[in-house]
Every structure is written in C-alpha cells, then in structure tokens.
Coordinates of C-alpha atoms and ligand atoms in Angstrom, one line a residue:
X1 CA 298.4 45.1 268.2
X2 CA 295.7 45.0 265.8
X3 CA 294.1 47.7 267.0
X4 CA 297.3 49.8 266.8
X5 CA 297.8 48.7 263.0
X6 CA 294.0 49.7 262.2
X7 CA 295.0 53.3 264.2
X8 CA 298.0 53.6 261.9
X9 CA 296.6 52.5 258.8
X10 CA 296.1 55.5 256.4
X11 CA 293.0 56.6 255.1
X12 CA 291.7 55.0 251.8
X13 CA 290.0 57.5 249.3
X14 CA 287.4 56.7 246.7
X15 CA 288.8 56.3 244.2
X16 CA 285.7 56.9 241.9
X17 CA 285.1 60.0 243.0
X18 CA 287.7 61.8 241.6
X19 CA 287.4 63.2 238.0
X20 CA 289.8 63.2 235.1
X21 CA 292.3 65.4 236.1
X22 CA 292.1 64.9 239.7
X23 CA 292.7 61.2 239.4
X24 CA 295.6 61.9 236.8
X25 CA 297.0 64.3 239.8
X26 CA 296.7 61.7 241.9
X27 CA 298.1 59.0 239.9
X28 CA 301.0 61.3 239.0
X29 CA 302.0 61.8 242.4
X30 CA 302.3 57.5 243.4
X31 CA 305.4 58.0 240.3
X32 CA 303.0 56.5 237.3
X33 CA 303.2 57.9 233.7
X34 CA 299.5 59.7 232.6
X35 CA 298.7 57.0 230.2
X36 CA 298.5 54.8 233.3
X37 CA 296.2 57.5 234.7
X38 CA 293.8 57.2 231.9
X39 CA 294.1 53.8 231.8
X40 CA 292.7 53.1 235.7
X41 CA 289.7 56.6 234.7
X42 CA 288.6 54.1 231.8
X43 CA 288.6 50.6 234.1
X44 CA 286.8 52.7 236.7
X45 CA 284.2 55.1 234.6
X46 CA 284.0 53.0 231.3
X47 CA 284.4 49.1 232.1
X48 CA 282.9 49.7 235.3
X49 CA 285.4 48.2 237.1
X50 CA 284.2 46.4 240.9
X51 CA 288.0 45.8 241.4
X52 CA 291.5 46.7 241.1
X53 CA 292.1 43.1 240.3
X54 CA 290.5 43.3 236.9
X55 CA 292.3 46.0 235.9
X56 CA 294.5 43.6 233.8
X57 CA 296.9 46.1 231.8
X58 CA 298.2 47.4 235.1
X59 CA 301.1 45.9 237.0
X60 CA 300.1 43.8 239.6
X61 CA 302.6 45.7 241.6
X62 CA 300.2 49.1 240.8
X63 CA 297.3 47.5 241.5
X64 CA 298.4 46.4 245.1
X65 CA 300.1 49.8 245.3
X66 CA 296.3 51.2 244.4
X67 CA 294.8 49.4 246.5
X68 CA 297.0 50.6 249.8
X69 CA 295.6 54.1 248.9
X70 CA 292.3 54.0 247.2
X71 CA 289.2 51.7 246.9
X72 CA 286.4 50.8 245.1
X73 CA 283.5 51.1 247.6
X74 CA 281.7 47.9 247.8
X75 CA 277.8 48.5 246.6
X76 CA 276.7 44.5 246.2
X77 CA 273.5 43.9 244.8
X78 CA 270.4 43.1 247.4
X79 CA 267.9 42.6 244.9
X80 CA 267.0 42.5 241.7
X81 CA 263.4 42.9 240.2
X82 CA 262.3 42.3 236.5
X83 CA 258.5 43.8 235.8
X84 CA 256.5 41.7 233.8
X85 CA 254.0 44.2 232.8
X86 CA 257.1 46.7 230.9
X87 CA 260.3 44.9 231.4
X88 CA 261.6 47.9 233.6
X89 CA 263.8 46.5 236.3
X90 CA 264.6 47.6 239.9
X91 CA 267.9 47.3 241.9
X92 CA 268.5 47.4 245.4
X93 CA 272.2 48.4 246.6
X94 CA 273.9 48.0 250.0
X95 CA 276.5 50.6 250.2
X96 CA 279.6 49.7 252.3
X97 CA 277.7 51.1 255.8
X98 CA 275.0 49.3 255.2
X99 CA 273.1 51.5 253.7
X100 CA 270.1 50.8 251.1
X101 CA 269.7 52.9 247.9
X102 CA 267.7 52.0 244.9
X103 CA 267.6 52.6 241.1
X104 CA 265.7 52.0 238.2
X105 CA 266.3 50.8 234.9
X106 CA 263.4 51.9 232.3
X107 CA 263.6 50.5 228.4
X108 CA 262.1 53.4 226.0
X109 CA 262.0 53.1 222.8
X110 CA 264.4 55.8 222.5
X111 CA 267.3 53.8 224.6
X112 CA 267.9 52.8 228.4
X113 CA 267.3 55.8 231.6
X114 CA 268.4 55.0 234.6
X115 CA 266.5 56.7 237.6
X116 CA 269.3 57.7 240.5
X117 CA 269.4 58.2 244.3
X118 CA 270.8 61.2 245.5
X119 CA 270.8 60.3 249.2
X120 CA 270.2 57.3 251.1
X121 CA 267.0 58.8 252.8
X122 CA 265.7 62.4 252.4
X123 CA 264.9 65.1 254.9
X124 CA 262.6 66.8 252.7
X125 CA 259.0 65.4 254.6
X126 CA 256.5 65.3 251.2
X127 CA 253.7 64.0 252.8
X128 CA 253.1 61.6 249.8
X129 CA 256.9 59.9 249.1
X130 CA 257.8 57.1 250.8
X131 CA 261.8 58.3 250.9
X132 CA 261.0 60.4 253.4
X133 CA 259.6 57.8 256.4
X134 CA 263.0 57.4 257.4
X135 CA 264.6 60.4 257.3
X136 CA 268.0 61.4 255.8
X137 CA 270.6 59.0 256.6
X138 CA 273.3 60.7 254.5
X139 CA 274.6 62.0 251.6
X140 CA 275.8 60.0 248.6
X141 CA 278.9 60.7 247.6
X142 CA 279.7 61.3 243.7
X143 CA 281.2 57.4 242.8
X144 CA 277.6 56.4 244.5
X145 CA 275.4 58.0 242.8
X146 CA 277.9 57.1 239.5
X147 CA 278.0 53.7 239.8
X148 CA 274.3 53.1 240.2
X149 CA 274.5 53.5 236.5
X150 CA 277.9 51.8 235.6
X151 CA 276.7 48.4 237.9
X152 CA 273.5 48.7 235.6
X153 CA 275.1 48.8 232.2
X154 CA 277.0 46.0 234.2
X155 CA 274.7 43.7 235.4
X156 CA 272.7 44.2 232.2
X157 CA 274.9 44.5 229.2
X158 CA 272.9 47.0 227.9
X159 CA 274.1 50.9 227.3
X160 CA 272.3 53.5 229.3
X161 CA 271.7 56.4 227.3
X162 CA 269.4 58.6 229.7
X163 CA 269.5 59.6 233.1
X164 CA 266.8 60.8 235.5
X165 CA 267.9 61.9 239.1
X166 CA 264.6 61.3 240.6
X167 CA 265.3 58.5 242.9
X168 CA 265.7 59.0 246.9
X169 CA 266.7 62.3 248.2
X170 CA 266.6 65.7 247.2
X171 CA 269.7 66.2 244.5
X172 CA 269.9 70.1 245.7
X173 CA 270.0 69.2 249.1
X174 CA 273.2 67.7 248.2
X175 CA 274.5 69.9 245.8
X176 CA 278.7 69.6 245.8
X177 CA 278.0 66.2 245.2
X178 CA 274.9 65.6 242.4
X179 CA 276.8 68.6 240.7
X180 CA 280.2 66.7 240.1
X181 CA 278.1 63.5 239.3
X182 CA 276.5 65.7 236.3
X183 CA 279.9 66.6 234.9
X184 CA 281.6 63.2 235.3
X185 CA 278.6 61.2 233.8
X186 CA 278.4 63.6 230.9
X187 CA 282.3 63.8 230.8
X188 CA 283.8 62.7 227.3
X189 CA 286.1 60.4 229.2
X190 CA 283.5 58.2 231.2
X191 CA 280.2 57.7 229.6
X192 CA 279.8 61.1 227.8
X193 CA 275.8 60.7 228.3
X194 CA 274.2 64.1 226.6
X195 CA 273.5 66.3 228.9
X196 CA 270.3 67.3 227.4
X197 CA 269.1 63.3 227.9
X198 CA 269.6 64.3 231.4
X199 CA 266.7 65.4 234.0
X200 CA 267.3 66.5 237.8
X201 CA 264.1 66.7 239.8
X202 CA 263.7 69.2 243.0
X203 CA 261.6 69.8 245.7
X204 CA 262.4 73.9 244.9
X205 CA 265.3 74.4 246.9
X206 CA 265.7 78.1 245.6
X207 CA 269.3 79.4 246.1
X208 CA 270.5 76.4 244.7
X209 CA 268.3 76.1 241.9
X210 CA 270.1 79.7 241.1
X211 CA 273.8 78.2 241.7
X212 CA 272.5 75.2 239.1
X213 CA 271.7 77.9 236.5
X214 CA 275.2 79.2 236.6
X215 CA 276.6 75.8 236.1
X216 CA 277.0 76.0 232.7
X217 CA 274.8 72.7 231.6
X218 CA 272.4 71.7 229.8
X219 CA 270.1 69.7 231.6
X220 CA 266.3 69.7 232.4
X221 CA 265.7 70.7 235.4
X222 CA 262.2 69.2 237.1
X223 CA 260.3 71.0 239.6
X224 CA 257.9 69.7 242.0
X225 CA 255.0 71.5 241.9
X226 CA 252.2 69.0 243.4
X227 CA 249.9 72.5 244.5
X228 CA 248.6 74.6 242.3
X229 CA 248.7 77.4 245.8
X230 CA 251.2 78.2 248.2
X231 CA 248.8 76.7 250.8
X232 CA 248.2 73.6 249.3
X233 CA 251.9 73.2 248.1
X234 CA 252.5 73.4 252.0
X235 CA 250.3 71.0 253.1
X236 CA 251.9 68.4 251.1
X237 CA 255.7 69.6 251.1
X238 CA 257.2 71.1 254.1
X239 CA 259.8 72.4 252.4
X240 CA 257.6 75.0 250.5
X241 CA 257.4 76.5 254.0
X242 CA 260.9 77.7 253.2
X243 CA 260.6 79.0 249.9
X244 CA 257.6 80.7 248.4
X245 CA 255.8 79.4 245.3
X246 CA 256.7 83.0 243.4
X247 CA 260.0 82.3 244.5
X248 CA 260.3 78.8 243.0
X249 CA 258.7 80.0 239.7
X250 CA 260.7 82.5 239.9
X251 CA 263.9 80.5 240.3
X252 CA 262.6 78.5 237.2
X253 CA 261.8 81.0 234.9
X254 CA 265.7 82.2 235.5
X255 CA 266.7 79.3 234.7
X256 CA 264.9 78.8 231.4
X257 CA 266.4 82.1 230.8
X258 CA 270.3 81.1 231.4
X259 CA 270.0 77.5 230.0
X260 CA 267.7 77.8 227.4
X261 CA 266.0 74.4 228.7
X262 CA 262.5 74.5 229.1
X263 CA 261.5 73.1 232.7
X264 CA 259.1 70.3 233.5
X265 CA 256.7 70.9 236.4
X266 CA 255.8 67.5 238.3
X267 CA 252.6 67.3 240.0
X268 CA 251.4 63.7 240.8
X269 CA 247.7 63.7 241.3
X270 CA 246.1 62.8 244.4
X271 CA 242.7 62.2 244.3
X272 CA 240.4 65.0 246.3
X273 CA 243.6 66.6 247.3
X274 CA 244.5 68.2 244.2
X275 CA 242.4 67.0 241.5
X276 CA 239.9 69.3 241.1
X277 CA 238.3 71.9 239.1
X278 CA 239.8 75.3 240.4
X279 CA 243.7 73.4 240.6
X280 CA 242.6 73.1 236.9
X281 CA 242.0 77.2 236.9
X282 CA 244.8 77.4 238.8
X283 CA 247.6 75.4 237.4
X284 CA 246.6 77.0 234.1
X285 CA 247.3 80.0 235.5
X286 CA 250.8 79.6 237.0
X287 CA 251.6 77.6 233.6
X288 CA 250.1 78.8 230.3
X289 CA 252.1 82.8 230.7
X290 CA 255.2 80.0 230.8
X291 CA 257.3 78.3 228.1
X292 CA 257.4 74.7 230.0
X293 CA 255.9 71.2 230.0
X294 CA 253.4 69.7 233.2
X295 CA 253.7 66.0 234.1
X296 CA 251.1 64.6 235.4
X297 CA 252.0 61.5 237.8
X298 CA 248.9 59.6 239.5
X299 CA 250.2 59.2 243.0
X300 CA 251.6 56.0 243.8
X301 CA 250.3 54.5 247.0
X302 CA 252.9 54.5 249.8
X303 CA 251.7 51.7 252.8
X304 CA 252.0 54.0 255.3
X305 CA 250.0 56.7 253.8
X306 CA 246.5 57.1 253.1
X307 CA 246.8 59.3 249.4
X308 CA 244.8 57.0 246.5
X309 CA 245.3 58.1 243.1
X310 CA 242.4 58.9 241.0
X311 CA 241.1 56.4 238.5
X312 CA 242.1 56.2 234.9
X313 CA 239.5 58.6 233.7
X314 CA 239.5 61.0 236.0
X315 CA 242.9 61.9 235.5
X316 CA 242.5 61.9 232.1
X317 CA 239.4 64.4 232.2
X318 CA 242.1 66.4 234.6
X319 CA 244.7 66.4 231.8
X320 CA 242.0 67.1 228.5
X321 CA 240.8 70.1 230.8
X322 CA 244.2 71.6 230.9
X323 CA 245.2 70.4 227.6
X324 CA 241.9 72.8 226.3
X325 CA 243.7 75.7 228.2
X326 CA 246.7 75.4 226.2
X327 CA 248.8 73.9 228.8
X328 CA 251.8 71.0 227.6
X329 CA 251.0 68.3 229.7
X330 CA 251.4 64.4 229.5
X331 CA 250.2 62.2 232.4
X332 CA 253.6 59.8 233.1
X333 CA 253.0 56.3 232.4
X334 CA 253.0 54.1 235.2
X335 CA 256.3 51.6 235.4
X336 CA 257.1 48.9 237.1
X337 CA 254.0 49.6 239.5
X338 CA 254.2 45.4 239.8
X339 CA 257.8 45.5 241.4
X340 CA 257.2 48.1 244.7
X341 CA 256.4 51.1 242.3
X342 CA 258.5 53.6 241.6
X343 CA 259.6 56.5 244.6
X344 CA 261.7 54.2 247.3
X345 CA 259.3 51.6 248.1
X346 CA 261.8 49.0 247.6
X347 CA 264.1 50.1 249.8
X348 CA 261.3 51.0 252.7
X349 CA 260.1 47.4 252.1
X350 CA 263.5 46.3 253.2
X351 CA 263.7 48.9 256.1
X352 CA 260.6 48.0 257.8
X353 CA 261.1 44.0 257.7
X354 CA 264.1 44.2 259.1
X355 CA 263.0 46.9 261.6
X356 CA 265.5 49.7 260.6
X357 CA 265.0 52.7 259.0
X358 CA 268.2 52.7 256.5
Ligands
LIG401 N1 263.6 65.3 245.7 C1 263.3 65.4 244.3 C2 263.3 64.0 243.6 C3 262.2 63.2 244.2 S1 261.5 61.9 243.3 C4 262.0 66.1 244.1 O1 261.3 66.4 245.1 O2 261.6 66.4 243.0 C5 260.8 62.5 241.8 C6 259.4 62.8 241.8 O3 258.5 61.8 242.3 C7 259.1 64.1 242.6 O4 258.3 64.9 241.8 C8 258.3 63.5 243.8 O5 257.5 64.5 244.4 C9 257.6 62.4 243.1 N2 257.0 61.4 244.1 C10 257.5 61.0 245.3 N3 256.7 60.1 245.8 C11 255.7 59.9 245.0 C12 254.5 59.0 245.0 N4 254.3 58.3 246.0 N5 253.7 59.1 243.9 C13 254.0 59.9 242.8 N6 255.0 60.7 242.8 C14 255.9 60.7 243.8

C-alpha cells in the first residue's frame, strides 16, 4: 500500500528554481491571482523562506496546496566556522541527498561576498585543489547554488552585496544552471546584486566561455591561468589538455571585447613549480599586450597533496618583479586559512572522516 501511494505520488518541483515569470506561470495555472505569485517569488528569493509555513500572507489552504506540488529543498546547516584571525566565516551544507557543499562568507570593507559552489564535487582534476579528490558527484541545481547566499544573509542578518562563484566545481562545466543563477541573483525581483560586484571563476572551458560572452552580463569573468606555458598549465590542470592556452586567451580577450569587463587571471603560486624567474618572463609576456588584472594566490596546502606555497617574501619579490614589467597584479590575501582554508577543504574534511567521498 505504501509503496503504491509513493508510486503514485506526483513529482514535487523546486520550487526555487524557477524565475519570475516561470513561477508566476506556474502559480497562475494552480487558479491564484499574480499578486500571489509575487508574493511566494519574494518569501522565496527575498525573505529566504526555509518553508511554505512561514509564508504568513498566504492561505493556509495555498500553502498546503504548494506544498502537494513544489518544495523547498532541505539544505540544513552541518557546520558553521567563525575565523578569528578576519572574521570570515565558513558554512557547511547537506543538500537533501546527502550531499556536502560549502560557502564562504568574507566581510570587506566594501560589504559582504559570498564565495559559491557550483557542483557538489568537480571533474576538472587540478592537481593542486582539494575539490577535485572526490570527483564530481553532481550538478547543483539553480535554487542550490541560490540559496547558499539567501541561508547566509539568513543565518547572519547581514546583507550580501558581492558574489564570487569560486567555490567547488567548475561553473562552466555546468553551464544551464550557473547561467540562470546569474540572472536570478542579479534579478530586480530577488536580491538585484550588481552584476559587476559579481565574479565567475573557470578552469578555461572555451566554447562556453564564448556562449558566456553572448549572455548579455556584466560580470568578471576569472580565468585560471596557474602556467605561464601550455606545458606547465598541463601538468597542473588536466583540462588544459582539452583546450589550448592560445585558445583560452583567446576566448578571454573576446570576451573583454563583448562585455567590456576586464578579466582577472588567477595563478596561485606554488613554490618551485611556478615561481620562478622565466614564469616571471613569461607571464609578462602572455599579460602586459593585455588590458586585465593577475591575482596572485599562494597555494593553499591540500592534506593529500604535496604543493607548499612560497614564503611571504618570495612571493612578494614574484609580484614586485612583475609589477616592474608593468603587469596589474595583487597577491589575494589569505582568509580564513585558520577554519580549513579556502578551496573545499571543509567539505573533504568531512568526506574523509566519515569515509565517503560526497
Ligand atoms: N573551477 C573554477 C573555480 C575553482 S576555485 C576554476 O577553476 O577557476 C577558484 C580558484 O581557486 C581557482 O583559480 C582555483 O584554481 C583556485 N584553487 C583551487 N585550489 C587551490 C588551492 N589549494 N590553493 C590556491 N588556489 C586554489
């Protein structure tokens, strides 16, 4: 019997995932008036609803009706880390599968980023990141990547202002998905977050950095350069295999050209690997004939793999060098390197005490 009732029970959508006019088609077809419509967008994108049952100005007949249809994926909080050294806090998800994902919260003085996961996992292999042990598990859908940041402002009180998708996964390896999570978060009906306080990081997945271009936005887009050669991008990232370095800069410099955004390169320094004098030669080379900005990141150290960082001055003898050739560069100050670091260590932590890989 029960099994028959769980065989005929329809399928629930997320709810979340549906933009404004979407939902209002939705809404519109259970019988409801559009103001209720826009009422349930602003519980969900604004209030950051966890439940139909707060959604107060609603009939409690329209919320049970709601909730035969749609939900509100359950994404409890794991954990919950404070850093004493910058007050930049860490929070670890479990998605209704059980799957982990983590986010950051960063104070600047110029307002609150959240850092996002794309993916619970990533396929993408870069020898140095610790989101890629596992492996992909699967995509995140668009209401999971959203409500990283709505349970933030949520759990904090405090508005976020600027978002960086630089969490676990690769955002262009899920494309459909980081795409409509760009124009909901920015959407004058949910947060209507700037898109130029926005940053999307890739690996250099080319055709899609192309489709991005065309997309209309105005957001920075980040490559990861981390080789200053098409050899030694390859030994550290697989996935430059697949697309040649001319081809990635390439890719960038079109889109500079169709967005009018500048892009950041990201290249976190690994001491002997890619620290040295003729990456200096050489990343001026690929850089100064280009309008753009280099970020230097010293690499975090991952358990399982043996990359160190170099020390203070060293990197900063890397960055003077390339500042002298003209190059924009900043090296990225640490955060939160007290609570598991940045890039996914959190989340491994959890995945290797409890012997999964999640
Ligand atoms: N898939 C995207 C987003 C990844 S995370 C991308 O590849 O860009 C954002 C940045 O952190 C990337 O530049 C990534 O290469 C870098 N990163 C990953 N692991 C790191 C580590 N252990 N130390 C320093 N930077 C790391």
């Amino acid at each position: 019997m029960i099994e028959l009732e769980s065989m005929n029970r329809k399928e629930v959508k997320d709810i979340c995932s549906f933009d404004y006019e979407e939902l209002a088609e939705e809404i519109g077809i259970l019988g409801e008036k559009p103001f209720r419509s826009r009422q349930i967008y602003e519980w969900l994108h604004r209030k950051s609803a966890d439940s139909f049952d707060e959604m107060t100005n609603l009939s409690r007949n329209l919320r049970e009706r709601l909730s035969e249809t749609y939900e509100i994926r359950k994404m409890e909080l794991v954990e919950r880390q404070i850093s004493k050294e910058d007050s930049t806090e860490k929070f670890l998800f479990e998605l209704w599968d059980g799957n982990m994902i983590e986010s950051v919260l960063m104070r600047h003085p110029y307002g609150n980023s959240v850092c996002v996961s794309s993916q619970a996992g990533c396929r993408m292999g870069c020898r140095f990141c610790a989101s890629a042990i596992g492996g992909l598990k699967r995509n995140l859908s668009p209401s999971e990547i959203l409500r990283q940041v709505y349970r933030i402002q949520r759990i904090t009180k405090e508005r976020v202002s600027h978002i960086v998708v630089m969490g676990t996964g690769e955002p262009l390896d899920n494309y459909e998905n980081f795409v409509r999570f760009i124009r909901m978060i920015s959407d004058e009906h949910g947060l209507n977050i700037s898109q130029r306080n926005i940053t999307a990081s890739t690996c250099g997945i080319v055709p899609n950095i192309k489709r991005l271009s065309l997309e209309g936005f105005q957001i920075t887009l980040a490559l990861s350069l981390h080789g200053s050669s098409q050899e030694k991008r390859e030994r550290l990232m697989p996935v430059a295999r697949q697309y040649e370095l001319q081809e990635v800069l390439k890719a960038c410099d079109d889109y500079f050209k169709k967005t009018g955004r500048r892009v950041t390169f990201e290249y976190s320094l690994i001491e002997g690997v890619n620290d040295r004098t003729e990456d200096v030669q050489e990343l001026t080379a690929i850089l100064k004939p280009r309008n753009c900005h280099l970020n230097l990141i010293p690499v975090n150290p991952v358990r399982e793999r043996d990359y160190r960082k170099p020390d203070r001055k060293n990197a900063g003898i890397f960055k003077n060098k390339l500042e002298k050739n003209g190059i924009n560069v900043t090296i990225r100050r640490e955060r939160g390197s007290d609570i598991d670091g940045a890039c996914g260590q959190l989340r491994r932590r959890y995945a290797a005490a409890d012997g999964r890989t999640r």
